[in-house]
Amino acid sequence: MEVALNWYLGLSAILFSIGTLGVLLKRNAIVLLMSVELMLNAVNLTLVALSQSMGDADGQLLVFFTIAVAAAEAAVGLAIVIAIFRRKLTVDITEINLFKF
Amino acid sequence: MAAAPFMFFLLATVSVVAAIGMLVARSPVYSALWLVLNLFCVAGLYLTMNATFIGVIQILVYAGAIMVLFLFVIMLLNLDALPQLEEIDWGMVAGFVLGVVVLSQLLYVIASGFDLPMEAMGASAETGSAESLGIALYTRYALHVEVAAVLLLAATVGAVMLAQKRFE
């Protein structure tokens, strides 16, 4: 039995869906950001699997830049969470309604 | 049973279990630790595909840097688990249904859609090596590397600006 490309894509789909569920269901803003990281990670898995399957390195270079953008996104997102926590003393996203009036 | 499918199923099972553990954990610290386990498993999957450079980068950047940042912020804010909701939130039920719809749609496309090459993975060890990726990064994609560097600098400055204490 050989490891087929579809197995990696299926695993990636499952991980992406779990990340989607995390974004939709969790109320903690930090866990929400972690779910976004999980989704990015699932997409990276797809890119690497297709890149290795086709013998083309461009997909892995895209993953490299995705990881750089994910790092930037995590830093800015967590800074926003800290700023909101200073003001509201909570990270519950149902309590955070700064744009409502 | 051959070694490669065994490794795949082991890592895939642990990674899915870790992702679900991140989803159902009450405390954000436990969520972060489950996510670290998941990231390590995905790094192992990269190694089973012979994508060694990305696997090492995954451990260094994701598990090493990003998750330390998450854990640092969780401990800085001294967060407890959020209180349990008493009544059923219909928004959450709708969210669960939407997530399941996304999963079924993705699996349907993968199972039935386009013609994928089905040959064994991991036949090309030199594609994912640090040498081939480095040559491409510093010749053809040199401008992109510079842009990524500027992006990271801007993110660092922006994060410091956002998180600093305002004296008003």
Short mmCIF file of C-alpha atoms in Angstrom, two decimals:
data_model
loop_
_atom_site.label_atom_id
_atom_site.label_comp_id
_atom_site.label_asym_id
_atom_site.label_seq_id
_atom_site.Cartn_x
_atom_site.Cartn_y
_atom_site.Cartn_z
CA MET A 1 0.00 0.00 0.00
CA GLU A 2 1.41 3.36 -1.00
CA VAL A 3 0.66 6.74 0.51
CA ALA A 4 -1.47 8.55 -2.07
CA LEU A 5 -1.76 12.28 -2.61
CA ASN A 6 -5.48 12.18 -1.81
CA TRP A 7 -4.80 11.11 1.76
CA TYR A 8 -2.83 14.26 2.41
CA LEU A 9 -5.52 16.40 0.78
CA GLY A 10 -8.23 14.71 2.83
CA LEU A 11 -6.32 15.22 6.06
CA SER A 12 -5.79 18.85 5.09
CA ALA A 13 -9.54 19.26 4.47
CA ILE A 14 -10.33 17.78 7.90
CA LEU A 15 -7.84 20.09 9.64
CA PHE A 16 -9.16 23.11 7.73
CA SER A 17 -12.73 22.29 8.75
CA ILE A 18 -11.72 21.93 12.40
CA GLY A 19 -10.09 25.36 12.13
CA THR A 20 -13.27 26.74 10.57
CA LEU A 21 -15.31 25.29 13.42
CA GLY A 22 -12.91 26.91 15.89
CA VAL A 23 -13.36 30.31 14.26
CA LEU A 24 -17.14 29.92 14.24
CA LEU A 25 -17.62 28.39 17.69
CA LYS A 26 -14.95 29.63 20.09
CA ARG A 27 -15.52 32.81 22.07
CA ASN A 28 -11.97 33.42 23.26
CA ALA A 29 -10.23 35.81 20.85
CA ILE A 30 -6.83 34.16 21.35
CA VAL A 31 -8.20 30.69 20.59
CA LEU A 32 -9.84 32.25 17.54
CA LEU A 33 -6.42 33.38 16.30
CA MET A 34 -5.06 29.90 17.00
CA SER A 35 -7.84 28.44 14.84
CA VAL A 36 -6.80 30.74 12.02
CA GLU A 37 -3.25 29.41 12.39
CA LEU A 38 -4.67 25.88 12.14
CA MET A 39 -6.43 26.79 8.88
CA LEU A 40 -3.27 28.33 7.43
CA ASN A 41 -1.44 25.19 8.46
CA ALA A 42 -3.93 22.96 6.63
CA VAL A 43 -3.51 25.01 3.46
CA ASN A 44 0.27 24.72 3.82
CA LEU A 45 -0.11 20.95 4.00
CA THR A 46 -2.03 20.97 0.70
CA LEU A 47 0.59 23.16 -0.96
CA VAL A 48 3.49 20.98 0.16
CA ALA A 49 1.71 17.76 -0.83
CA LEU A 50 0.94 19.04 -4.34
CA SER A 51 4.42 20.55 -4.69
CA GLN A 52 6.16 17.29 -3.75
CA SER A 53 3.79 15.29 -5.93
CA MET A 54 4.56 17.41 -8.98
CA GLY A 55 8.27 17.80 -8.21
CA ASP A 56 8.01 21.59 -8.36
CA ALA A 57 9.52 23.69 -5.58
CA ASP A 58 7.30 26.74 -6.11
CA GLY A 59 4.57 25.44 -3.81
CA GLN A 60 7.03 25.14 -0.96
CA LEU A 61 8.29 28.66 -1.57
CA LEU A 62 4.68 29.82 -1.28
CA VAL A 63 4.48 27.95 2.04
CA PHE A 64 7.62 29.78 3.16
CA PHE A 65 5.98 33.16 2.50
CA THR A 66 2.71 31.97 4.05
CA ILE A 67 4.56 31.18 7.26
CA ALA A 68 6.12 34.67 7.22
CA VAL A 69 2.69 36.28 6.77
CA ALA A 70 1.24 34.03 9.50
CA ALA A 71 3.94 35.21 11.89
CA ALA A 72 3.15 38.86 11.09
CA GLU A 73 -0.58 38.19 11.45
CA ALA A 74 -0.12 36.50 14.84
CA ALA A 75 1.99 39.39 16.14
CA VAL A 76 -0.47 42.09 15.06
CA GLY A 77 -3.52 40.06 16.12
CA LEU A 78 -2.16 39.42 19.59
CA ALA A 79 -1.22 43.10 19.95
CA ILE A 80 -4.83 44.00 19.10
CA VAL A 81 -6.06 41.48 21.68
CA ILE A 82 -3.79 43.06 24.30
CA ALA A 83 -5.06 46.54 23.42
CA ILE A 84 -8.70 45.39 23.66
CA PHE A 85 -8.01 43.61 26.93
CA ARG A 86 -6.62 46.85 28.40
CA ARG A 87 -9.83 48.63 27.54
CA LYS A 88 -12.51 45.98 28.18
CA LEU A 89 -10.76 43.56 30.59
CA THR A 90 -12.02 40.57 28.61
CA VAL A 91 -11.15 38.57 25.49
CA ASP A 92 -14.67 37.21 25.02
CA ILE A 93 -15.62 38.24 21.50
CA THR A 94 -19.31 38.43 22.40
CA GLU A 95 -18.39 41.22 24.82
CA ILE A 96 -16.22 43.09 22.33
CA ASN A 97 -18.53 45.38 20.35
CA LEU A 98 -16.47 48.54 19.88
CA PHE A 99 -18.03 49.27 16.49
CA LYS A 100 -21.59 49.10 17.81
CA PHE A 101 -23.16 52.22 19.23
CA MET B 1 2.30 -3.01 6.89
CA ALA B 2 4.87 -0.80 5.26
CA ALA B 3 6.52 1.99 7.16
CA ALA B 4 5.29 4.96 5.12
CA PRO B 5 1.50 4.38 5.45
CA PHE B 6 1.96 3.53 9.13
CA MET B 7 3.78 6.81 9.76
CA PHE B 8 1.15 8.72 7.78
CA PHE B 9 -1.76 7.24 9.71
CA LEU B 10 -0.04 7.72 13.06
CA LEU B 11 0.77 11.37 12.41
CA ALA B 12 -2.60 12.08 10.77
CA THR B 13 -4.53 10.55 13.67
CA VAL B 14 -2.53 12.42 16.29
CA SER B 15 -2.83 15.69 14.39
CA VAL B 16 -6.62 15.40 14.03
CA VAL B 17 -6.97 14.42 17.69
CA ALA B 18 -4.81 17.39 18.68
CA ALA B 19 -6.88 19.76 16.53
CA ILE B 20 -10.12 18.51 18.12
CA GLY B 21 -8.47 18.82 21.52
CA MET B 22 -7.66 22.44 20.73
CA LEU B 23 -11.31 22.95 19.81
CA VAL B 24 -12.83 21.41 22.95
CA ALA B 25 -10.27 22.53 25.55
CA ARG B 26 -11.72 24.99 28.04
CA SER B 27 -8.53 26.76 29.03
CA PRO B 28 -6.62 28.72 26.35
CA VAL B 29 -3.32 27.34 27.67
CA TYR B 30 -4.48 23.79 26.93
CA SER B 31 -5.68 24.91 23.50
CA ALA B 32 -2.23 26.32 22.77
CA LEU B 33 -0.49 23.13 23.90
CA TRP B 34 -2.80 20.97 21.74
CA LEU B 35 -2.01 23.24 18.80
CA VAL B 36 1.72 22.78 19.41
CA LEU B 37 1.21 19.00 19.23
CA ASN B 38 -0.73 19.45 15.99
CA LEU B 39 2.02 21.62 14.48
CA PHE B 40 4.66 19.03 15.38
CA CYS B 41 2.59 16.31 13.69
CA VAL B 42 2.20 18.40 10.53
CA ALA B 43 5.97 18.97 10.56
CA GLY B 44 6.37 15.18 10.75
CA LEU B 45 4.05 14.84 7.75
CA TYR B 46 6.26 17.28 5.82
CA LEU B 47 9.22 15.06 6.65
CA THR B 48 7.37 11.96 5.39
CA MET B 49 6.94 13.84 2.09
CA ASN B 50 10.70 14.57 2.03
CA ALA B 51 10.02 18.30 2.34
CA THR B 52 12.78 18.63 4.91
CA PHE B 53 13.33 22.39 4.72
CA ILE B 54 9.66 23.26 5.26
CA GLY B 55 9.43 20.70 8.06
CA VAL B 56 12.30 22.28 9.95
CA ILE B 57 10.95 25.79 9.30
CA GLN B 58 7.56 24.64 10.58
CA ILE B 59 9.06 23.53 13.90
CA LEU B 60 11.32 26.58 14.23
CA VAL B 61 8.83 29.30 13.29
CA TYR B 62 5.41 27.88 14.19
CA ALA B 63 6.11 25.71 17.21
CA GLY B 64 9.10 27.76 18.31
CA ALA B 65 8.20 31.39 17.71
CA ILE B 66 4.47 31.82 17.06
CA MET B 67 3.26 29.48 19.80
CA VAL B 68 5.64 31.01 22.32
CA LEU B 69 4.10 34.37 21.40
CA PHE B 70 0.59 32.95 21.97
CA LEU B 71 1.52 31.38 25.32
CA PHE B 72 3.29 34.56 26.37
CA VAL B 73 0.19 36.67 25.68
CA ILE B 74 -2.09 34.15 27.45
CA MET B 75 0.08 34.25 30.54
CA LEU B 76 0.53 38.03 30.32
CA LEU B 77 -3.24 38.55 30.33
CA ASN B 78 -3.68 35.89 33.07
CA LEU B 79 -6.71 34.38 31.36
CA ASP B 80 -9.03 31.83 32.89
CA ALA B 81 -11.47 29.67 30.97
CA LEU B 82 -14.54 31.60 29.91
CA PRO B 83 -17.73 30.73 31.79
CA GLN B 84 -19.91 28.04 30.25
CA LEU B 85 -23.00 29.19 28.44
CA GLU B 86 -26.23 28.10 30.12
CA GLU B 87 -28.68 28.11 27.23
CA ILE B 88 -28.19 26.78 23.72
CA ASP B 89 -26.82 29.48 21.43
CA TRP B 90 -28.47 29.07 18.03
CA GLY B 91 -25.65 31.03 16.39
CA MET B 92 -23.26 28.32 17.53
CA VAL B 93 -25.52 25.59 16.17
CA ALA B 94 -25.57 27.40 12.83
CA GLY B 95 -21.77 27.71 13.00
CA PHE B 96 -21.40 23.98 13.63
CA VAL B 97 -23.64 23.16 10.69
CA LEU B 98 -21.66 25.54 8.47
CA GLY B 99 -18.37 23.91 9.49
CA VAL B 100 -19.70 20.45 8.69
CA VAL B 101 -20.92 21.75 5.33
CA VAL B 102 -17.41 23.08 4.57
CA LEU B 103 -15.88 19.72 5.47
CA SER B 104 -18.29 17.71 3.35
CA GLN B 105 -17.84 20.04 0.42
CA LEU B 106 -14.04 19.81 0.57
CA LEU B 107 -14.10 16.03 0.89
CA TYR B 108 -16.57 15.75 -1.99
CA VAL B 109 -14.33 17.83 -4.24
CA ILE B 110 -11.25 15.81 -3.31
CA ALA B 111 -13.01 12.46 -3.67
CA SER B 112 -14.74 13.06 -6.96
CA GLY B 113 -13.34 16.10 -8.68
CA PHE B 114 -10.25 16.64 -10.74
CA ASP B 115 -7.79 14.01 -11.91
CA LEU B 116 -4.90 14.00 -9.52
CA PRO B 117 -1.63 12.18 -10.01
CA MET B 118 -1.95 9.20 -7.73
CA GLU B 119 1.64 8.00 -7.66
CA ALA B 120 3.49 7.50 -4.40
CA MET B 121 4.57 10.53 -2.46
CA GLY B 122 8.13 11.31 -1.51
CA ALA B 123 9.81 10.27 -4.72
CA SER B 124 11.63 13.60 -5.08
CA ALA B 125 13.92 14.30 -2.15
CA GLU B 126 15.85 17.06 -3.90
CA THR B 127 12.76 19.20 -4.58
CA GLY B 128 12.21 19.99 -0.92
CA SER B 129 15.84 20.34 0.11
CA ALA B 130 17.21 23.54 1.59
CA GLU B 131 19.61 23.86 -1.35
CA SER B 132 17.02 23.93 -4.14
CA LEU B 133 14.64 26.14 -2.17
CA GLY B 134 17.46 28.50 -1.19
CA ILE B 135 18.67 28.86 -4.77
CA ALA B 136 15.14 29.72 -5.93
CA LEU B 137 14.57 32.09 -3.01
CA TYR B 138 17.69 34.15 -3.54
CA THR B 139 17.63 34.32 -7.31
CA ARG B 140 14.15 34.25 -8.82
CA TYR B 141 12.27 35.28 -5.67
CA ALA B 142 14.77 37.75 -4.19
CA LEU B 143 12.32 40.65 -4.46
CA HIS B 144 9.66 38.60 -2.63
CA VAL B 145 12.08 37.90 0.20
CA GLU B 146 12.74 41.62 0.53
CA VAL B 147 8.99 42.36 0.58
CA ALA B 148 8.49 39.68 3.25
CA ALA B 149 11.24 41.29 5.31
CA VAL B 150 9.56 44.70 5.04
CA LEU B 151 6.22 43.10 5.99
CA LEU B 152 7.73 41.52 9.10
CA LEU B 153 9.35 44.82 10.08
CA ALA B 154 6.05 46.66 9.62
CA ALA B 155 4.24 44.01 11.66
CA THR B 156 6.78 44.30 14.47
CA VAL B 157 6.50 48.08 14.60
CA GLY B 158 2.72 47.90 14.36
CA ALA B 159 2.48 45.31 17.14
CA VAL B 160 4.63 47.44 19.45
CA MET B 161 2.57 50.53 18.62
CA LEU B 162 -0.72 48.72 19.26
CA ALA B 163 0.31 47.00 22.47
CA GLN B 164 2.05 49.87 24.18
CA LYS B 165 0.41 51.77 26.96
CA ARG B 166 -1.18 55.06 25.91
CA PHE B 167 -0.73 58.01 28.19
CA GLU B 168 -3.69 60.22 27.47
#
